[in-house]
Short mmCIF file of C-alpha atoms in Angstrom, two decimals:
data_model
loop_
_atom_site.label_atom_id
_atom_site.label_comp_id
_atom_site.label_asym_id
_atom_site.label_seq_id
_atom_site.Cartn_x
_atom_site.Cartn_y
_atom_site.Cartn_z
CA MET A 1 0.00 0.00 0.00
CA VAL A 2 1.51 3.31 -1.10
CA SER A 3 -0.19 6.34 0.45
CA LEU A 4 0.63 9.73 -1.07
CA GLY A 5 -0.37 13.18 0.13
CA CYS A 6 -2.01 14.19 3.38
CA ALA A 7 -2.85 12.54 6.68
CA LYS A 8 -6.47 12.17 5.58
CA ASN A 9 -5.27 9.99 2.69
CA LEU A 10 -3.22 7.93 5.12
CA ALA A 11 -6.27 7.23 7.28
CA ASP A 12 -8.20 6.15 4.18
CA SER A 13 -5.29 3.98 3.04
CA GLU A 14 -5.22 2.21 6.39
CA THR A 15 -8.97 1.57 6.08
CA ILE A 16 -8.51 0.12 2.60
CA LEU A 17 -5.67 -2.06 3.85
CA GLY A 18 -7.72 -3.17 6.84
CA GLN A 19 -10.54 -4.39 4.58
CA ILE A 20 -8.13 -6.32 2.36
CA VAL A 21 -6.37 -8.07 5.22
CA ALA A 22 -9.61 -8.80 7.11
CA ALA A 23 -10.82 -10.70 4.03
CA ALA A 24 -7.45 -12.41 3.47
CA PRO A 25 -5.86 -12.92 6.93
CA THR A 26 -2.91 -14.89 5.54
CA ALA A 27 -1.87 -12.07 3.20
CA LEU A 28 1.51 -10.48 3.79
CA VAL A 29 1.76 -6.69 3.78
CA CYS A 30 5.03 -5.84 2.05
CA ALA A 31 7.30 -2.97 2.97
CA GLU A 32 8.51 -2.54 -0.63
CA PRO A 33 6.49 -2.65 -3.87
CA GLN A 34 8.93 -5.02 -5.57
CA ASP A 35 8.07 -7.69 -2.98
CA ALA A 36 4.31 -7.51 -3.62
CA ASP A 37 1.94 -9.26 -6.02
CA VAL A 38 -0.61 -6.44 -5.72
CA VAL A 39 0.21 -2.77 -5.21
CA VAL A 40 -2.46 -0.23 -4.26
CA ILE A 41 -1.53 3.45 -4.67
CA ASN A 42 -3.72 6.06 -2.97
CA THR A 43 -2.93 9.28 -4.81
CA CYS A 44 -3.11 13.00 -4.11
CA GLY A 45 -4.31 15.39 -6.81
CA PHE A 46 -4.49 18.71 -4.97
CA LEU A 47 -1.58 20.35 -6.79
CA GLU A 48 0.27 19.72 -10.02
CA ALA A 49 3.32 18.69 -7.98
CA ALA A 50 1.22 16.04 -6.22
CA ARG A 51 -0.07 14.69 -9.53
CA ASP A 52 3.49 14.57 -10.84
CA GLU A 53 4.52 12.58 -7.76
CA ALA A 54 1.64 10.18 -8.35
CA ASP A 55 2.66 9.70 -12.00
CA GLU A 56 6.27 9.05 -10.98
CA THR A 57 5.15 6.51 -8.38
CA LEU A 58 2.89 4.74 -10.85
CA ASP A 59 5.68 4.74 -13.47
CA ALA A 60 8.05 3.11 -10.99
CA VAL A 61 5.58 0.38 -10.04
CA GLU A 62 4.71 -0.26 -13.70
CA LEU A 63 8.41 -0.77 -14.35
CA LEU A 64 8.47 -3.36 -11.57
CA GLN A 65 5.47 -5.00 -13.20
CA ALA A 66 7.29 -5.15 -16.54
CA GLU A 67 10.20 -6.85 -14.75
CA GLY A 68 7.83 -9.48 -13.35
CA HIS A 69 7.68 -8.31 -9.73
CA VAL A 70 4.07 -7.07 -9.59
CA VAL A 71 0.97 -8.81 -10.93
CA ARG A 72 -1.69 -6.14 -10.40
CA ILE A 73 -1.66 -2.35 -9.79
CA VAL A 74 -4.64 -0.44 -8.41
CA ALA A 75 -4.71 3.38 -8.43
CA VAL A 76 -7.27 5.27 -6.35
CA GLY A 77 -7.88 8.65 -4.76
CA CYS A 78 -7.90 12.32 -5.63
CA TYR A 79 -5.85 12.18 -8.83
CA PRO A 80 -8.18 9.78 -10.71
CA GLN A 81 -11.25 11.57 -9.34
CA LEU A 82 -10.94 14.44 -11.83
CA TRP A 83 -8.24 13.14 -14.18
CA LYS A 84 -9.25 9.49 -14.63
CA GLU A 85 -8.86 9.44 -18.41
CA GLN A 86 -5.43 11.05 -18.11
CA VAL A 87 -4.36 8.45 -15.55
CA GLN A 88 -5.59 5.54 -17.66
CA LYS A 89 -3.97 6.89 -20.82
CA ARG A 90 -0.59 7.46 -19.22
CA HIS A 91 -0.67 4.22 -17.21
CA PRO A 92 -2.25 1.52 -19.39
CA GLY A 93 -0.98 -1.26 -17.13
CA LEU A 94 -3.30 -0.41 -14.26
CA ALA A 95 -5.77 -3.14 -13.38
CA THR A 96 -8.25 -0.79 -11.68
CA VAL A 97 -8.63 2.98 -11.35
CA MET A 98 -11.06 4.53 -8.83
CA GLY A 99 -11.65 7.98 -7.37
CA VAL A 100 -12.17 9.29 -3.84
CA ASP A 101 -15.00 6.82 -3.06
CA ALA A 102 -12.62 3.88 -3.38
CA MET A 103 -12.47 3.30 0.36
CA TYR A 104 -16.19 2.47 0.44
CA GLN A 105 -15.93 -0.28 -2.22
CA ARG A 106 -15.99 -3.10 0.33
CA ALA A 107 -16.78 -5.87 -2.16
CA PHE A 108 -13.82 -4.87 -4.31
CA TRP A 109 -11.30 -4.86 -1.46
CA GLU A 110 -12.61 -8.09 0.04
CA GLY A 111 -12.17 -9.81 -3.32
CA LEU A 112 -8.88 -8.21 -4.30
CA LEU A 113 -6.67 -11.14 -3.26
CA GLN A 114 -9.14 -13.93 -4.02
CA GLN A 115 -8.59 -16.33 -6.91
CA GLY A 116 -11.21 -14.77 -9.15
CA PRO A 117 -11.01 -11.13 -10.25
CA PRO A 118 -12.68 -8.62 -7.89
CA PRO A 119 -15.71 -6.61 -9.02
CA MET A 120 -14.50 -4.04 -11.54
CA VAL A 121 -17.37 -1.55 -11.35
CA GLU A 122 -17.08 1.28 -8.82
CA GLN A 123 -20.40 1.30 -6.98
CA PRO A 124 -22.10 4.63 -6.20
CA VAL A 125 -21.96 5.65 -2.54
CA ASP A 126 -24.81 7.52 -0.89
CA LEU A 127 -24.60 10.08 1.90
CA GLU A 128 -25.75 7.77 4.69
CA THR A 129 -23.23 5.11 3.70
CA MET A 130 -20.41 7.66 3.94
CA ARG A 131 -21.60 8.97 7.31
CA GLY A 132 -22.01 5.52 8.81
CA PHE A 133 -19.18 3.62 7.11
CA GLU A 134 -17.16 1.38 9.43
CA ALA A 135 -14.26 -0.85 8.53
CA PRO A 136 -11.16 -2.23 10.26
CA ARG A 137 -7.99 -0.12 10.20
CA LEU A 138 -4.52 -1.55 9.78
CA LEU A 139 -2.18 1.09 11.18
CA SER A 140 0.95 1.72 9.16
CA GLY A 141 3.12 3.70 11.57
CA SER A 142 4.90 3.06 14.83
CA GLY A 143 1.67 2.92 16.80
CA SER A 144 2.36 6.03 18.87
CA TYR A 145 -0.36 7.97 17.06
CA ALA A 146 -3.21 7.44 14.62
CA TYR A 147 -5.15 9.85 12.43
CA LEU A 148 -8.91 9.83 12.93
CA ARG A 149 -10.84 11.31 10.00
CA ILE A 150 -14.08 12.86 11.25
CA ALA A 151 -15.40 14.30 7.97
CA ASP A 152 -14.63 14.56 4.29
CA GLY A 153 -15.09 17.26 1.67
CA CYS A 154 -15.32 21.01 2.15
CA SER A 155 -18.06 23.59 1.67
CA GLN A 156 -15.75 26.62 1.71
CA ARG A 157 -14.96 28.24 -1.62
CA CYS A 158 -11.35 29.40 -1.41
CA THR A 159 -10.39 30.60 -4.87
CA TYR A 160 -7.04 28.77 -4.94
CA CYS A 161 -8.39 25.38 -3.84
CA THR A 162 -9.72 22.44 -5.86
CA ILE A 163 -10.70 20.27 -2.89
CA PRO A 164 -14.48 20.99 -3.17
CA ARG A 165 -14.35 19.90 -6.82
CA ILE A 166 -12.39 16.76 -5.96
CA LYS A 167 -14.04 15.79 -2.69
CA GLY A 168 -17.41 17.55 -2.84
CA PRO A 169 -19.12 19.38 0.04
CA LEU A 170 -18.62 18.68 3.74
CA ILE A 171 -19.87 15.25 4.82
CA SER A 172 -19.47 14.59 8.55
CA ARG A 173 -19.19 11.07 9.90
CA SER A 174 -21.64 9.96 12.56
CA ALA A 175 -20.37 10.69 16.07
CA ASP A 176 -21.09 7.09 17.13
CA VAL A 177 -19.00 5.76 14.24
CA ILE A 178 -16.12 8.11 15.12
CA LEU A 179 -16.19 7.09 18.77
CA ARG A 180 -16.19 3.37 17.91
CA GLU A 181 -13.23 3.85 15.58
CA ALA A 182 -11.45 5.85 18.28
CA GLU A 183 -12.01 2.99 20.73
CA GLN A 184 -10.60 0.53 18.18
CA LEU A 185 -7.49 2.68 17.65
CA VAL A 186 -6.90 2.98 21.39
CA ARG A 187 -7.24 -0.81 21.77
CA THR A 188 -4.55 -1.30 19.11
CA GLY A 189 -2.20 0.79 21.25
CA ALA A 190 -2.40 4.30 19.77
CA THR A 191 -1.32 6.78 22.44
CA GLU A 192 -2.52 9.80 20.49
CA LEU A 193 -5.57 10.34 18.28
CA ILE A 194 -5.22 13.15 15.74
CA LEU A 195 -8.49 14.47 14.34
CA VAL A 196 -8.34 15.41 10.65
CA SER A 197 -10.63 16.47 7.81
CA GLN A 198 -10.52 19.19 5.19
CA ASN A 199 -12.14 21.59 7.68
CA THR A 200 -12.24 19.94 11.09
CA SER A 201 -13.84 22.91 12.84
CA ALA A 202 -16.91 22.60 10.54
CA TYR A 203 -17.63 19.08 11.80
CA GLY A 204 -21.36 18.50 12.19
CA MET A 205 -22.58 21.59 10.35
CA ASP A 206 -24.23 19.27 7.82
CA LEU A 207 -25.84 17.15 10.54
CA THR A 208 -28.02 19.79 12.19
CA PRO A 209 -30.85 21.93 10.77
CA LYS A 210 -29.23 25.13 12.03
CA HIS A 211 -25.83 24.21 10.52
CA ARG A 212 -23.93 24.69 13.77
CA PRO A 213 -20.54 23.05 14.26
CA GLN A 214 -20.52 20.04 16.58
CA LEU A 215 -16.76 19.71 17.11
CA ALA A 216 -16.88 20.92 20.72
CA THR A 217 -19.49 18.27 21.56
CA LEU A 218 -17.46 15.55 19.83
CA LEU A 219 -14.31 16.59 21.69
CA ARG A 220 -16.09 16.37 25.04
CA GLU A 221 -17.04 12.78 24.23
CA LEU A 222 -13.56 11.84 23.01
CA ASP A 223 -12.06 13.36 26.16
CA GLN A 224 -14.07 10.84 28.20
CA LEU A 225 -12.99 7.86 26.12
CA ARG A 226 -11.48 5.15 28.31
CA GLY A 227 -7.79 4.58 27.60
CA VAL A 228 -7.20 7.68 25.46
CA ARG A 229 -4.12 9.68 26.48
CA ILE A 230 -3.89 12.50 23.93
CA VAL A 231 -6.36 13.96 21.43
CA ARG A 232 -5.05 16.51 18.93
CA VAL A 233 -7.06 18.60 16.47
CA LEU A 234 -5.81 19.77 13.06
CA TYR A 235 -7.20 22.22 10.46
CA LEU A 236 -9.44 24.78 12.17
CA TYR A 237 -11.02 27.46 9.97
CA PRO A 238 -10.33 30.93 11.49
CA THR A 239 -13.95 32.04 11.91
CA LEU A 240 -14.87 28.74 13.61
CA VAL A 241 -12.23 28.98 16.35
CA THR A 242 -14.84 30.01 18.89
CA GLN A 243 -14.59 30.71 22.60
CA GLU A 244 -16.62 27.55 23.30
CA LEU A 245 -14.25 25.38 21.27
CA LEU A 246 -11.15 26.84 22.92
CA GLU A 247 -12.65 26.49 26.39
CA VAL A 248 -13.44 22.82 25.74
CA ILE A 249 -9.84 22.20 24.65
CA GLY A 250 -8.41 24.26 27.52
CA SER A 251 -10.46 22.56 30.24
CA SER A 252 -10.10 19.00 28.94
CA ARG A 253 -8.12 16.17 30.48
CA HIS A 254 -6.66 14.71 27.30
CA ILE A 255 -6.94 17.23 24.45
CA ALA A 256 -3.59 18.78 23.58
CA HIS A 257 -3.38 22.56 23.97
CA TYR A 258 -2.54 22.80 20.31
CA VAL A 259 -4.41 24.96 17.82
CA ASP A 260 -3.87 24.64 14.06
CA ILE A 261 -5.41 27.60 12.18
CA PRO A 262 -4.51 27.95 8.47
CA LEU A 263 -4.52 31.75 8.14
CA GLN A 264 -3.09 31.82 4.56
CA HIS A 265 -2.34 35.58 4.68
CA THR A 266 -2.88 38.69 6.80
CA ASP A 267 -3.60 41.36 4.18
CA PRO A 268 -7.38 42.02 3.80
CA THR A 269 -7.19 42.57 0.03
CA VAL A 270 -5.28 39.35 -0.58
CA LEU A 271 -7.55 37.40 1.77
CA LYS A 272 -10.66 38.72 0.03
CA ALA A 273 -9.25 37.63 -3.33
CA MET A 274 -8.57 34.21 -1.80
CA GLY A 275 -12.18 33.91 -0.67
CA ARG A 276 -11.04 33.80 2.96
CA PRO A 277 -12.19 35.76 6.04
CA TRP A 278 -10.67 39.17 5.29
CA ALA A 279 -11.66 41.62 8.07
CA VAL A 280 -8.80 43.92 9.05
CA GLY A 281 -6.84 42.48 11.99
CA SER A 282 -8.67 39.14 11.93
CA ALA A 283 -5.46 37.10 12.28
CA ALA A 284 -4.33 39.01 15.36
CA ARG A 285 -7.78 38.68 16.91
CA VAL A 286 -8.07 34.93 16.54
CA VAL A 287 -4.50 34.36 17.76
CA GLY A 288 -5.19 36.71 20.68
CA ARG A 289 -8.34 34.77 21.53
CA VAL A 290 -6.37 31.52 21.66
CA ARG A 291 -3.72 33.01 23.94
CA ARG A 292 -6.25 34.64 26.22
CA ILE A 293 -8.12 31.37 26.82
CA MET A 294 -5.09 29.02 26.61
CA PRO A 295 -1.89 30.94 27.43
CA ASP A 296 0.18 27.76 27.15
CA ALA A 297 -1.14 26.74 23.71
CA GLY A 298 1.09 25.86 20.79
CA ILE A 299 -0.21 27.56 17.65
CA ARG A 300 0.41 26.34 14.09
CA SER A 301 -0.59 27.99 10.83
CA THR A 302 -0.02 27.86 7.08
CA PHE A 303 0.39 30.72 4.60
CA ILE A 304 0.49 31.22 0.84
CA VAL A 305 2.94 33.70 -0.67
CA GLY A 306 2.83 35.02 -4.21
CA PHE A 307 -0.95 34.82 -4.54
CA PRO A 308 -2.16 36.67 -7.67
CA GLY A 309 -2.09 40.41 -7.02
CA GLU A 310 0.10 40.22 -3.89
CA THR A 311 2.26 43.35 -3.98
CA GLU A 312 5.70 43.73 -2.47
CA GLU A 313 4.20 46.07 0.13
CA GLN A 314 1.59 43.48 1.10
CA PHE A 315 4.27 40.82 1.36
CA ARG A 316 6.44 43.05 3.57
CA GLN A 317 3.44 43.62 5.84
CA LEU A 318 2.91 39.86 5.99
CA LEU A 319 6.48 39.46 7.25
CA ALA A 320 5.90 42.18 9.85
CA ASP A 321 2.70 40.44 10.96
CA LEU A 322 4.57 37.14 11.17
CA ARG A 323 7.05 38.68 13.59
CA MET A 324 4.23 40.22 15.60
CA LEU A 325 2.06 37.07 15.80
CA ARG A 326 4.97 34.87 16.99
CA LEU A 327 3.37 31.58 15.99
CA ASP A 328 5.06 28.44 17.27
CA HIS A 329 4.91 26.55 13.97
CA VAL A 330 4.36 27.80 10.43
CA SER A 331 4.38 26.22 7.00
CA ALA A 332 4.33 28.29 3.83
CA PHE A 333 3.77 27.52 0.18
CA ALA A 334 4.35 29.45 -3.00
CA TYR A 335 1.04 29.87 -4.79
CA SER A 336 0.40 27.08 -7.29
CA ARG A 337 -1.69 28.02 -10.32
CA GLU A 338 -4.20 25.19 -10.69
CA ALA A 339 -6.27 25.27 -13.89
CA LEU A 340 -9.47 24.20 -12.10
CA ALA A 341 -9.17 26.87 -9.39
CA VAL A 342 -10.87 30.26 -9.79
CA SER A 343 -7.65 32.13 -9.03
CA SER A 344 -5.94 30.57 -12.05
CA ARG A 345 -7.95 32.98 -14.18
CA PHE A 346 -6.84 36.07 -12.26
CA SER A 347 -4.84 38.34 -14.56
CA ASN A 348 -2.27 39.60 -12.05
CA GLN A 349 -0.24 36.40 -11.57
CA VAL A 350 3.05 36.74 -9.67
CA HIS A 351 6.23 35.66 -11.48
CA GLY A 352 7.69 32.32 -10.43
CA SER A 353 11.05 33.76 -9.37
CA THR A 354 9.29 36.33 -7.20
CA LYS A 355 7.21 33.63 -5.53
CA ALA A 356 10.33 31.57 -4.84
CA ARG A 357 12.16 34.57 -3.36
CA ARG A 358 9.20 35.49 -1.15
CA LEU A 359 8.88 31.93 0.10
CA ARG A 360 12.56 31.87 1.05
CA GLU A 361 12.33 35.21 2.86
CA PHE A 362 9.15 34.16 4.64
CA MET A 363 10.69 30.96 5.98
CA GLU A 364 13.86 32.80 7.10
CA VAL A 365 11.72 35.12 9.23
CA GLN A 366 9.72 32.24 10.70
CA GLN A 367 12.86 30.25 11.48
CA GLU A 368 14.05 33.17 13.63
CA VAL A 369 10.68 33.31 15.37
CA SER A 370 10.49 29.55 15.96
CA CYS A 371 14.06 29.40 17.27
CA SER A 372 13.35 32.24 19.70
CA ILE A 373 10.17 30.54 20.94
CA ASN A 374 11.93 27.19 21.36
CA LYS A 375 14.71 28.78 23.41
CA ALA A 376 12.26 30.50 25.72
CA ARG A 377 9.88 27.56 26.05
CA TYR A 378 12.24 24.57 26.16
CA LEU A 379 15.96 25.27 26.60
CA GLY A 380 17.12 23.90 29.96
CA LYS A 381 13.59 22.79 30.84
CA ASN A 382 12.20 19.35 31.66
CA VAL A 383 9.47 18.38 29.21
CA GLU A 384 7.26 15.43 28.40
CA VAL A 385 8.11 13.73 25.10
CA ILE A 386 5.77 11.50 23.09
CA VAL A 387 8.03 8.74 21.75
CA ASP A 388 7.56 8.05 18.03
CA GLY A 389 10.62 5.87 17.37
CA THR A 390 14.06 4.72 18.45
CA THR A 391 17.63 5.54 17.40
CA GLN A 392 20.93 3.79 18.12
CA SER A 393 21.59 6.07 21.07
CA GLY A 394 18.07 6.87 22.25
CA VAL A 395 14.62 7.78 21.04
CA TYR A 396 12.91 10.53 19.07
CA GLY A 397 9.48 12.07 19.37
CA ARG A 398 7.61 15.28 20.07
CA THR A 399 6.46 17.50 22.88
CA LEU A 400 2.75 17.75 23.63
CA LEU A 401 2.70 20.98 21.60
CA ASP A 402 3.99 19.33 18.42
CA ALA A 403 2.13 17.34 15.77
CA PRO A 404 3.98 14.55 13.91
CA ASP A 405 5.81 15.23 10.64
CA VAL A 406 5.18 19.00 10.61
CA ASP A 407 6.46 20.39 13.94
CA ASN A 408 9.47 20.07 16.25
CA THR A 409 11.24 16.74 16.55
CA VAL A 410 12.86 15.93 19.91
CA VAL A 411 15.90 13.61 19.86
CA VAL A 412 16.51 12.16 23.32
CA GLN A 413 19.78 10.51 24.30
CA THR A 414 19.58 7.72 26.87
CA ASP A 415 22.13 5.66 28.73
CA HIS A 416 19.39 3.54 30.20
CA LYS A 417 19.43 -0.13 29.34
CA THR A 418 15.69 -0.06 28.69
CA LYS A 419 14.64 2.54 26.17
CA PRO A 420 11.13 3.98 26.06
CA VAL A 421 9.13 2.49 23.20
CA PRO A 422 6.87 4.18 20.65
CA GLY A 423 3.72 5.32 22.36
CA ASP A 424 5.42 5.97 25.70
CA ILE A 425 5.54 9.45 27.18
CA CYS A 426 8.91 10.08 28.83
CA ARG A 427 10.55 13.09 30.44
CA ALA A 428 13.69 14.74 29.10
CA ARG A 429 15.81 17.80 29.81
CA ILE A 430 16.26 19.89 26.65
CA THR A 431 19.91 20.75 26.08
CA THR A 432 19.95 22.37 22.62
CA VAL A 433 17.28 23.91 20.41
CA GLY A 434 16.90 25.05 16.81
CA PRO A 435 13.98 26.26 14.72
CA TYR A 436 12.69 22.72 14.14
CA ASP A 437 14.65 20.29 16.30
CA LEU A 438 15.32 19.86 20.01
CA ASP A 439 17.94 17.67 21.68
CA GLY A 440 17.59 16.33 25.17
CA ILE A 441 18.68 13.80 27.78
CA LEU A 442 16.29 11.23 29.24
CA LEU A 443 15.49 11.82 32.89
#
């Protein structure tokens, strides 16, 4: 199973894999494609770079097939959803190609490794099936954390984004289904549950007549789940980061004081062109609200530089705002002109070299900010570390204010004969810090 793209894709890939193995318990899950008879590739199609990566991955597996290593290749996910003909034309060796509803094709996955060919027709999936779908998960990582997808699709209309066209509108999963899956993940040993969707803060808006978010209610229930140690929430839309939501997180027993708010920009004109909340000072207000209710919170955000029409003055103000906001973790991307996005038709596109230069300058500023925050928060301090893996001389992991793969990594040296194992929470004294990495000694 090759899972490309985001954490939401990974959760879907693990559900696909779980259905296959549940139907064929003697099957071996291979670490490398060349060792497998069947390779399933769950693709991303959000950006051109992601589609290029998918094509390169498919090319590589098709080459293995030509050499006799692979019998059957299945491609699914976001890339074939809108570009199915393109995928089939470029990759004629694929046995099956399905879009974003592939996960729900239970009969196909259950028959994939049987002697006869599995059903080849992708069955339509209705709303209630998506909301109530349950299937076993086969976790692919170390077991220290698991992603829990609570919804799919997005009803926002950001002008740079193709997700609504690929995934459709917001469809929230039933709370009962989410809680049962959470219980299953905890039983398998996951220390941390990470809630994901395209717009996590909008969870439940499609389930109630008044279209009110139900994330706070869901978090209260997850916080009471027996055996759960950490719950983390990703992808909160700025206008939905309410006082109620923050108070639920702040007063909980198990929910990490971690707030991920993709702000995308701070200039009102640019934000309005993006189709984002654009009121003057909105970024400072939402960040201030988080810090007022949870002074110890770690705050993450993402930004886009070089959006059509972004002037040098607006970019300079963005850098000034970045210094003022002092966010713990920030990712940035140079604007990608996607043909299916509204903004691709804007006339005032920014030159590629300018976008690249702005991205470099942006990240240099944020590295200074992150390094300063890490020094003040961690250097010389004793902190709890969630262990994600082991090294020859110790372990590595994250603090409670860091999400996996995108935030700080903590490398902990240990002279102890018995190392902590993935999923453990140990204590370490931080001895050195940088903008992204911390070093420490096990206590």
